[in-house]
mmCIF file of C-alpha atoms in Angstrom:
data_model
loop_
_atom_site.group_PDB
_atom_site.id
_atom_site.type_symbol
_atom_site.label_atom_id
_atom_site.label_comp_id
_atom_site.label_asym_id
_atom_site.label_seq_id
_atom_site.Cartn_x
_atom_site.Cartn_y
_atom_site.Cartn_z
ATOM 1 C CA UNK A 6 -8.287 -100.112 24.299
ATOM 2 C CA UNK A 7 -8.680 -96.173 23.809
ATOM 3 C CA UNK A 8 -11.138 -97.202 20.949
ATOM 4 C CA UNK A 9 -13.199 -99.591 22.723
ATOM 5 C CA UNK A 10 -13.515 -97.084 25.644
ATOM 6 C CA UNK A 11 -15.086 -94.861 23.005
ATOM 7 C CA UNK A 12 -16.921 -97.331 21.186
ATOM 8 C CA UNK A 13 -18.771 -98.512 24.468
ATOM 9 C CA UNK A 14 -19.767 -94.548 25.524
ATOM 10 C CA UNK A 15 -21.081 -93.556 21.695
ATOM 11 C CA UNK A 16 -23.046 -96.666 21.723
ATOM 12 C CA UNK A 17 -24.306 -96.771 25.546
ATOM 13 C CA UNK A 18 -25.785 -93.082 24.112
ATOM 14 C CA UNK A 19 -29.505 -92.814 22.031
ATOM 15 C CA UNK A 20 -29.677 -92.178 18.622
ATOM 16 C CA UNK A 21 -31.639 -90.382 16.390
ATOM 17 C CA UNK A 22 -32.282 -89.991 12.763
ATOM 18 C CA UNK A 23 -31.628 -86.792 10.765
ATOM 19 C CA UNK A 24 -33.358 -87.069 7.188
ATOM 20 C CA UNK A 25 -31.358 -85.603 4.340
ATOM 21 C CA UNK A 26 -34.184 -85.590 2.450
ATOM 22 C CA UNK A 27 -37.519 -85.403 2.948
ATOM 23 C CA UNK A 28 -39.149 -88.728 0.918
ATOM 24 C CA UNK A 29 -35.927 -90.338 -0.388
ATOM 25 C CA UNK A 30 -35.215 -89.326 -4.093
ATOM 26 C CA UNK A 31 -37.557 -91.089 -5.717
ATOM 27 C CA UNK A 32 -38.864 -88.142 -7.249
ATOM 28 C CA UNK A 33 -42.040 -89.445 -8.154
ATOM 29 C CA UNK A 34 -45.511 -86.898 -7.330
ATOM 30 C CA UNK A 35 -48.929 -87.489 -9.109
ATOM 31 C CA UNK A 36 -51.683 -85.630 -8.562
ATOM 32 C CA UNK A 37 -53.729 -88.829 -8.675
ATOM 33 C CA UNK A 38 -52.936 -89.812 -4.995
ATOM 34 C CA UNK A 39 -55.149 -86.516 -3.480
ATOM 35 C CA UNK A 40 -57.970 -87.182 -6.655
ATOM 36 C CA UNK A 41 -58.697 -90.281 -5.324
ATOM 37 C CA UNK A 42 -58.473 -89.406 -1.790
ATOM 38 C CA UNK A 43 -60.761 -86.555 -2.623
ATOM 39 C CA UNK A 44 -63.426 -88.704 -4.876
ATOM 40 C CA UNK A 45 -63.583 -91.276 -1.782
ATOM 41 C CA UNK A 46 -64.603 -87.545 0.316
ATOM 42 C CA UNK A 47 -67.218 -86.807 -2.280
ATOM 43 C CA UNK A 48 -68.539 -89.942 -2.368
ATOM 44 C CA UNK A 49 -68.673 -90.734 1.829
ATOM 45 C CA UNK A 50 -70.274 -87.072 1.908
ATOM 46 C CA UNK A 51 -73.328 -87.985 -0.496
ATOM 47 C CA UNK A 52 -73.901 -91.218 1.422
ATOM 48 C CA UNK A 53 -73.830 -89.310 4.736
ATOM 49 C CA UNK A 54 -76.253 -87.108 3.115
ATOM 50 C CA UNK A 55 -78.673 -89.779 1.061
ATOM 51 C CA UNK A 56 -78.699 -91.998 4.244
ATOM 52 C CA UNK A 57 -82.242 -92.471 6.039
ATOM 53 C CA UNK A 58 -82.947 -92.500 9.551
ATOM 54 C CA UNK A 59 -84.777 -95.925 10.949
ATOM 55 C CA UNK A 60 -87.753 -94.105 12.169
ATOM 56 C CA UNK A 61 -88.784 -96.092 14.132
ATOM 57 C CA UNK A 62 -88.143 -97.330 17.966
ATOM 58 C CA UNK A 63 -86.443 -101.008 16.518
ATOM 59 C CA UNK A 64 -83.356 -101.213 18.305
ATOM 60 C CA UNK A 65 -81.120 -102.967 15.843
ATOM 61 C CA UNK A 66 -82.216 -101.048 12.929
ATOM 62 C CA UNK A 67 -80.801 -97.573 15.338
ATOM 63 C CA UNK A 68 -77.877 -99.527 16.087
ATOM 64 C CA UNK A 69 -77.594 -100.862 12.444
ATOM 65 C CA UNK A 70 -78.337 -96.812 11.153
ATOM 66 C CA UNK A 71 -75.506 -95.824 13.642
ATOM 67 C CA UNK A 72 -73.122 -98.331 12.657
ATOM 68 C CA UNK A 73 -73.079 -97.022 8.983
ATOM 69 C CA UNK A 74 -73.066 -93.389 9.788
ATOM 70 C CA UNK A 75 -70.244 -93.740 11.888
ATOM 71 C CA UNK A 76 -68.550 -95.359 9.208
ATOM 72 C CA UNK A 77 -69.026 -93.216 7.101
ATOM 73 C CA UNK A 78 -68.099 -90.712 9.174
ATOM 74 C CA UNK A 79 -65.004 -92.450 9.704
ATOM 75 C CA UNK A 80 -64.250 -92.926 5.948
ATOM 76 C CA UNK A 81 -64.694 -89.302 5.548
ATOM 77 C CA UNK A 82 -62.315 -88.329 8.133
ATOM 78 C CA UNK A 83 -59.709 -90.619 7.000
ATOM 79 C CA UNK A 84 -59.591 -89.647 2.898
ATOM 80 C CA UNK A 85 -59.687 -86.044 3.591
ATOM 81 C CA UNK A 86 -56.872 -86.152 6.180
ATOM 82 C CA UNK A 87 -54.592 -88.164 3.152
ATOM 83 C CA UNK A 88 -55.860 -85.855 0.752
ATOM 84 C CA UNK A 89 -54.779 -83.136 2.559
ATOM 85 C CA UNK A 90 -51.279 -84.982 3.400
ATOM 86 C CA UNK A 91 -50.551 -85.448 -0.751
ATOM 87 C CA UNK A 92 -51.555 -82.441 -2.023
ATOM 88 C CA UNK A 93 -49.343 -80.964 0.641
ATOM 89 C CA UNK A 94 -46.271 -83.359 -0.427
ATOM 90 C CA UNK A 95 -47.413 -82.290 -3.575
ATOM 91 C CA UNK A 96 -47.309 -78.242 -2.530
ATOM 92 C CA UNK A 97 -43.673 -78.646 -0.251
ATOM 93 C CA UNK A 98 -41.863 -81.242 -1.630
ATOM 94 C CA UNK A 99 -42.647 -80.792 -5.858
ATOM 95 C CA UNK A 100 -42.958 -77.548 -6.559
ATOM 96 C CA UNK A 101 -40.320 -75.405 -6.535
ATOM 97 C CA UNK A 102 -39.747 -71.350 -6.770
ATOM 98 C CA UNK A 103 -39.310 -71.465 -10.875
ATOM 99 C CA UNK A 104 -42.955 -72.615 -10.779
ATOM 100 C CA UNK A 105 -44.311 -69.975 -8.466
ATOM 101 C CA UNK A 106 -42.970 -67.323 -10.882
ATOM 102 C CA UNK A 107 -45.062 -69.227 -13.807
ATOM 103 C CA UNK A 108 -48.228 -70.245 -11.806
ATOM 104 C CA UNK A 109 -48.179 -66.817 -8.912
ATOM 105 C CA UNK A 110 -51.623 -68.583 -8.051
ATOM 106 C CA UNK A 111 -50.028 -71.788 -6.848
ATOM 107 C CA UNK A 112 -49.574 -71.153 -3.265
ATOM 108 C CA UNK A 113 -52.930 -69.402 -2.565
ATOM 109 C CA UNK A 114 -54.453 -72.659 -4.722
ATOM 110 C CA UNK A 115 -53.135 -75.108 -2.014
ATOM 111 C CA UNK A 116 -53.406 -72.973 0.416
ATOM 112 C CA UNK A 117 -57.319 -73.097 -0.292
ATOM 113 C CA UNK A 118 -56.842 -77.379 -1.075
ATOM 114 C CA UNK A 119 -55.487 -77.938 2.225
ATOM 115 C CA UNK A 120 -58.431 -75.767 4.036
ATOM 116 C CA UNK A 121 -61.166 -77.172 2.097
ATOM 117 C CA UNK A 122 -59.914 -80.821 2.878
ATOM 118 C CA UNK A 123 -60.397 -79.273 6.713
ATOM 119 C CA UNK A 124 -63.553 -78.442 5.888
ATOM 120 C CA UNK A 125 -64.730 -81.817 4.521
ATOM 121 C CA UNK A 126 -63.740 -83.176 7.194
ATOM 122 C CA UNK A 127 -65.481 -80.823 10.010
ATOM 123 C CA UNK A 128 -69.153 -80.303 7.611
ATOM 124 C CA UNK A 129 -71.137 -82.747 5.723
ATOM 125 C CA UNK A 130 -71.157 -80.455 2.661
ATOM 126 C CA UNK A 131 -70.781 -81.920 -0.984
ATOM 127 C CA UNK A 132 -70.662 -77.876 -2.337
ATOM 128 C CA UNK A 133 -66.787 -78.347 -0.192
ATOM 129 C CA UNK A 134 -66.098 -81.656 -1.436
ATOM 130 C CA UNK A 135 -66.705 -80.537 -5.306
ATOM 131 C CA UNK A 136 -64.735 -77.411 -4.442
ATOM 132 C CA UNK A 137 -61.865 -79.960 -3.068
ATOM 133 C CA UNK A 138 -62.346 -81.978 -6.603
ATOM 134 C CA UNK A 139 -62.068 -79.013 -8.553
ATOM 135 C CA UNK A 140 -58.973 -77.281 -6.784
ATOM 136 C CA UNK A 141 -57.098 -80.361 -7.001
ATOM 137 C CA UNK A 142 -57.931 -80.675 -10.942
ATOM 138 C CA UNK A 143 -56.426 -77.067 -11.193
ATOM 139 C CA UNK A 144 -53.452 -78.580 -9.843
ATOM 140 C CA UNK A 145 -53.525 -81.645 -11.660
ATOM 141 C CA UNK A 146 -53.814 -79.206 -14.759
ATOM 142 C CA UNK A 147 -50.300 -77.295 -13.411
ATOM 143 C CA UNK A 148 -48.833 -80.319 -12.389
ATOM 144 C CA UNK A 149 -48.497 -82.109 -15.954
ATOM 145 C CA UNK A 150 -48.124 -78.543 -17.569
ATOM 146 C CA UNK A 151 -44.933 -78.454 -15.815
ATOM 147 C CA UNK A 152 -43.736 -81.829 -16.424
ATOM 148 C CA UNK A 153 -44.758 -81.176 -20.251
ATOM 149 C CA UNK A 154 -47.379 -83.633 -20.443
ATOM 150 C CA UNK A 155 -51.113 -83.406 -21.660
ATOM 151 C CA UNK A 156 -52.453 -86.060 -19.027
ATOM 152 C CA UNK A 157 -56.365 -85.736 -19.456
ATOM 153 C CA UNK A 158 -58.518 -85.362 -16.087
ATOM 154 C CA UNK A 159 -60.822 -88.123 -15.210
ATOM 155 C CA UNK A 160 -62.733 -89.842 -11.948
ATOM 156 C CA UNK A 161 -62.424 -93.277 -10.621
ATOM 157 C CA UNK A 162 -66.134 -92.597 -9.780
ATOM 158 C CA UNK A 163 -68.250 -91.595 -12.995
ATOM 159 C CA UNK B 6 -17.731 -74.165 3.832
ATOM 160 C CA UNK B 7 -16.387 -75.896 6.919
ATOM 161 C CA UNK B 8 -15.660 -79.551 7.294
ATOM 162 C CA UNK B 9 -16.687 -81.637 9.888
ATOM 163 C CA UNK B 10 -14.394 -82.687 11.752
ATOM 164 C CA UNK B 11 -13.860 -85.795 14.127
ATOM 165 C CA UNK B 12 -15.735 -85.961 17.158
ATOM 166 C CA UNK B 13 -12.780 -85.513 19.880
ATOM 167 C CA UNK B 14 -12.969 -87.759 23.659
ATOM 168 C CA UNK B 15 -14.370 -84.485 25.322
ATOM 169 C CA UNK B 16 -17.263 -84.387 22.962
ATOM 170 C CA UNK B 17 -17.733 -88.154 23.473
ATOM 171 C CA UNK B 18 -17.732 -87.883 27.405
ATOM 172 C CA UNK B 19 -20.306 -85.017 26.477
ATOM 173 C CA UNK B 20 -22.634 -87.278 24.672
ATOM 174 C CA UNK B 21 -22.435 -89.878 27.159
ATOM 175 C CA UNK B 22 -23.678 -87.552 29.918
ATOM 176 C CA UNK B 23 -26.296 -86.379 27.634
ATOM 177 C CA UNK B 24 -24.714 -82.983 26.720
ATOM 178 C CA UNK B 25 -24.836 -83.936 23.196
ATOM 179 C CA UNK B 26 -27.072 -85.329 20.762
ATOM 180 C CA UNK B 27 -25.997 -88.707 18.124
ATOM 181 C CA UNK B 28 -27.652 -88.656 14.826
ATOM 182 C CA UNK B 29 -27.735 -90.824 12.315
ATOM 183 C CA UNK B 30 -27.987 -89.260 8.532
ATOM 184 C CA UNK B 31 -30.278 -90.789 6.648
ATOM 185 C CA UNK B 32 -30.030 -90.344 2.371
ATOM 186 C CA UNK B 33 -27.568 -88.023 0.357
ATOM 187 C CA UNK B 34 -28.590 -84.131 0.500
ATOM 188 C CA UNK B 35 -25.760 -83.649 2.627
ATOM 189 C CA UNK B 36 -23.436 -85.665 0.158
ATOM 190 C CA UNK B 37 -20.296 -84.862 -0.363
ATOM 191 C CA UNK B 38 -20.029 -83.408 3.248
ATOM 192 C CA UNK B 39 -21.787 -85.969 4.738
ATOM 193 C CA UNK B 40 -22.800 -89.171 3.446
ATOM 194 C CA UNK B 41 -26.142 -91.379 4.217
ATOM 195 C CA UNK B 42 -25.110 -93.660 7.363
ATOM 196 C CA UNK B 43 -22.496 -91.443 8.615
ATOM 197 C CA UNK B 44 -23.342 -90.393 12.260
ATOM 198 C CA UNK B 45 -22.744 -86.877 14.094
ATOM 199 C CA UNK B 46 -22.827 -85.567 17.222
ATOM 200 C CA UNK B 47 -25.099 -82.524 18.072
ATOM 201 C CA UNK B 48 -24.522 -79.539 20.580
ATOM 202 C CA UNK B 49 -27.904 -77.682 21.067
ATOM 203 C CA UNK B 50 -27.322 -74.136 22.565
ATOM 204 C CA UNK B 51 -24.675 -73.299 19.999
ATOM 205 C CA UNK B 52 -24.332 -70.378 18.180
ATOM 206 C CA UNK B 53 -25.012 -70.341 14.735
ATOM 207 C CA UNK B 54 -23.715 -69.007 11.501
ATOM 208 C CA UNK B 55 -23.725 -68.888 7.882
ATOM 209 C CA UNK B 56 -22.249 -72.263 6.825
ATOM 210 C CA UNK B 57 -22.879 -74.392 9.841
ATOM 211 C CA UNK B 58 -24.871 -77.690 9.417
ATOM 212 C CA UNK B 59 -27.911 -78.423 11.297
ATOM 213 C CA UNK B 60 -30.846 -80.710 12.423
ATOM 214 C CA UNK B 61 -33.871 -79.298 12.515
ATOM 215 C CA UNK B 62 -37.574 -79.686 12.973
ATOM 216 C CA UNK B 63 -39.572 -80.015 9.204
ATOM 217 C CA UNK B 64 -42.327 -77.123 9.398
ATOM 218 C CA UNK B 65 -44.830 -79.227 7.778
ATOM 219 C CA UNK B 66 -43.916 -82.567 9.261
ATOM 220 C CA UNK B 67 -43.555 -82.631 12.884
ATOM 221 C CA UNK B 68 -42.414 -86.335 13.279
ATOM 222 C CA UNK B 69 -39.531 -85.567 10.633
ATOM 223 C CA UNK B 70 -36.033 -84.290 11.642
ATOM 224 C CA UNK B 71 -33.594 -82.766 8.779
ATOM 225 C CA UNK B 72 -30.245 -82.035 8.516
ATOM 226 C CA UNK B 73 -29.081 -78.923 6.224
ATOM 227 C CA UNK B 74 -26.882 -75.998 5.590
ATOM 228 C CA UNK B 75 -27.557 -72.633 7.028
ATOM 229 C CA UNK B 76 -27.121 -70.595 3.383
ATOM 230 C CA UNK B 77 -28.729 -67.366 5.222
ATOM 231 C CA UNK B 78 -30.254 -65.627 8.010
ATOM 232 C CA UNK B 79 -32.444 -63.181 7.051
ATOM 233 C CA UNK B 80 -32.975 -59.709 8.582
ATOM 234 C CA UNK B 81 -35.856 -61.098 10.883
ATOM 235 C CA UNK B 82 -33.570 -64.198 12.027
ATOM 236 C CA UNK B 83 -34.648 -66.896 10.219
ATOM 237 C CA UNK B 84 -33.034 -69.403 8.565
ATOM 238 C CA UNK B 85 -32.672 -70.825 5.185
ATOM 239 C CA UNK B 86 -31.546 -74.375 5.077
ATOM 240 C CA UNK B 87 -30.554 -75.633 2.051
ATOM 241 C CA UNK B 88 -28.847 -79.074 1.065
ATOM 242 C CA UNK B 89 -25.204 -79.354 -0.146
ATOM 243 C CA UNK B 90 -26.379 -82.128 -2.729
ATOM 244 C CA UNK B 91 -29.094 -79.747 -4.197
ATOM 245 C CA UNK B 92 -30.520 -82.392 -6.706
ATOM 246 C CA UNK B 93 -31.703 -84.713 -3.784
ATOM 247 C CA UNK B 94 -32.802 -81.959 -1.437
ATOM 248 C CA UNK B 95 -36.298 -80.590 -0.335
ATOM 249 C CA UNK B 96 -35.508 -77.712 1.793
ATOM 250 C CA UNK B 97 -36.011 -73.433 2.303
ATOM 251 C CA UNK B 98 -36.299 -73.496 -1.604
ATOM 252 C CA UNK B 99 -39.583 -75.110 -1.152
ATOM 253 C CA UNK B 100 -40.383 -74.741 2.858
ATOM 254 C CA UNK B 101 -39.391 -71.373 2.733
ATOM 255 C CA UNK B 102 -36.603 -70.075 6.061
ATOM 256 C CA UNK B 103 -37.008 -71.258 9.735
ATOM 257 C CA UNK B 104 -37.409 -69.899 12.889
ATOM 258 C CA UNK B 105 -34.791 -70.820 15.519
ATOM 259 C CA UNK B 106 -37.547 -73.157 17.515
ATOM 260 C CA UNK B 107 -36.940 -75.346 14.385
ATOM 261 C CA UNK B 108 -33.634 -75.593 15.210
ATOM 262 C CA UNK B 109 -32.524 -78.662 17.097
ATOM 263 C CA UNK B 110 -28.962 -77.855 17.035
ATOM 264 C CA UNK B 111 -26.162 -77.303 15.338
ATOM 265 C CA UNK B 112 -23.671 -80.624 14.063
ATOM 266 C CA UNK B 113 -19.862 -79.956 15.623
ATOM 267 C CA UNK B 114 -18.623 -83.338 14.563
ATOM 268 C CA UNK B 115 -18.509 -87.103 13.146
ATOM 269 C CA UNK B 116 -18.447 -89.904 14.656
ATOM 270 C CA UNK B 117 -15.864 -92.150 12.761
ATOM 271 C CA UNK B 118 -16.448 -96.238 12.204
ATOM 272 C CA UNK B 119 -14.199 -96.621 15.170
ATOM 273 C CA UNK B 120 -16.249 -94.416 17.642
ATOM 274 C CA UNK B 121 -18.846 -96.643 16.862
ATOM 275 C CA UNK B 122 -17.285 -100.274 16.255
ATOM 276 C CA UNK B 123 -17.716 -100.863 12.735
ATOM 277 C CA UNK B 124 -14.218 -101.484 11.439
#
């Protein structure tokens, strides 16, 4: 009776959840989830950039111009904001203090990744988006380094 | 390290009124203390020490709630979290010690199966 008072009040009550851990324990990181964020940045950035204006006063070629640039736009937008979301798993979740004593440059690195995947997103500038490609290929470098694996660089793209 | 104890009636009446908080935990960096499933109850203005477990705010992921050990408070009164199952825990090592806005509150009990009708 006692019980089923107190069963009725916990349950009448919200609940939330309290993660005791942050991703499950999986334990599985790769570099390759911001790289191909990043190349999709790159890539949406160029097209931005090589894309021609209409020129004229045709009203479905402006409309048709407008469509794409705002996709692009939106494409943009999108890969740099998961970029910046896995190399920042990558940055909080893998590495740990023993690797900061062997790498000291490893927080001012991602601290630099996560800005320039800001600035992708807020500029049309490919100089940023290489910058982005290169950081997180330093990183891919330290990654397998401390995993003790020689896992060569490459791009989806070329 | 302390050891949760029961949640008592008081603390029940408490949560029902909305003086307390239920949580559910969720995976094993709490293990042995606390295993994944088991539910707690929260009290928010509490005062906190070395030792105590607590839910707090993630600093890098705002929709994410953890639950952790206080292993220190630092001179400038923050807080380093840490998990009692160290193998299956992301915490201060690699977010580095919170401030006490992170701090949801601190966990005073468990909830057993019978508080919450699965027996």
């Amino acid at each position: 009776m006692f019980d089923k008072l107190k069963e009725k009040l916990v349950n009448a009550t919200p609940i939330k959840t309290a993660e005791a851990h942050c991703d499950g324990p999986c334990g599985v990181y790769d570099p390759a989830q911001a790289r191909i964020e990043a190349e999709s940045v790159y890539m949406m950035t160029k097209k931005i950039l090589d894309l021609k204006h209409p020129g004229t006063e045709d009203a479905k070629a402006h409309a048709a111009y407008h469509n794409t640039l705002t996709r692009f736009i939106a494409i943009k937008e999108e890969r740099a904001e998961l970029a910046k979301h896995h190399v920042i798993v990558l940055w909080s979740d893998y590495f740990k203090p023993e690797h900061l004593e062997k790498y000291p440059e490893l927080h001012t690195l991602f601290w630099k990744t996560a800005k320039l995947c800001s600035s992708c997103k807020q500029e049309v500038s490919l100089e940023h988006a290489q910058e982005l490609l290169d950081n997180i290929k330093e990183i891919h470098k330290i990654f397998w380094e401390t995993k003790g694996k020689d896992v060569a660089w490459y791009l989806a793209s070329q | 390290m302390n050891d949760l104890r029961a949640a008592n009636f008081i603390e029940i009446i408490l949560l029902y009124f909305g003086f307390r908080s239920r949580y559910r935990v969720e995976n094993n960096s709490m293990f042995p203390a606390l295993r994944s499933g088991e539910q707690v109850i929260i009290k928010k203005s509490a005062k906190l020490k070395v030792g105590d477990i607590v839910i707090a705010r993630h600093p890098y992921k705002k929709s994410v709630e953890i639950i952790k050990r206080i292993k220190e408070i630092d001179e400038g009164g923050k807080y380093f979290l840490i998990g009692d199952n160290k193998d299956e825990s992301s915490d201060s090592r690699t977010f580095g010690a919170v401030s006490i806005e992170y701090i949801k509150g601190k966990v005073i009990s468990r909830l057993s199966n019978y508080d919450i009708g699965k027996v």
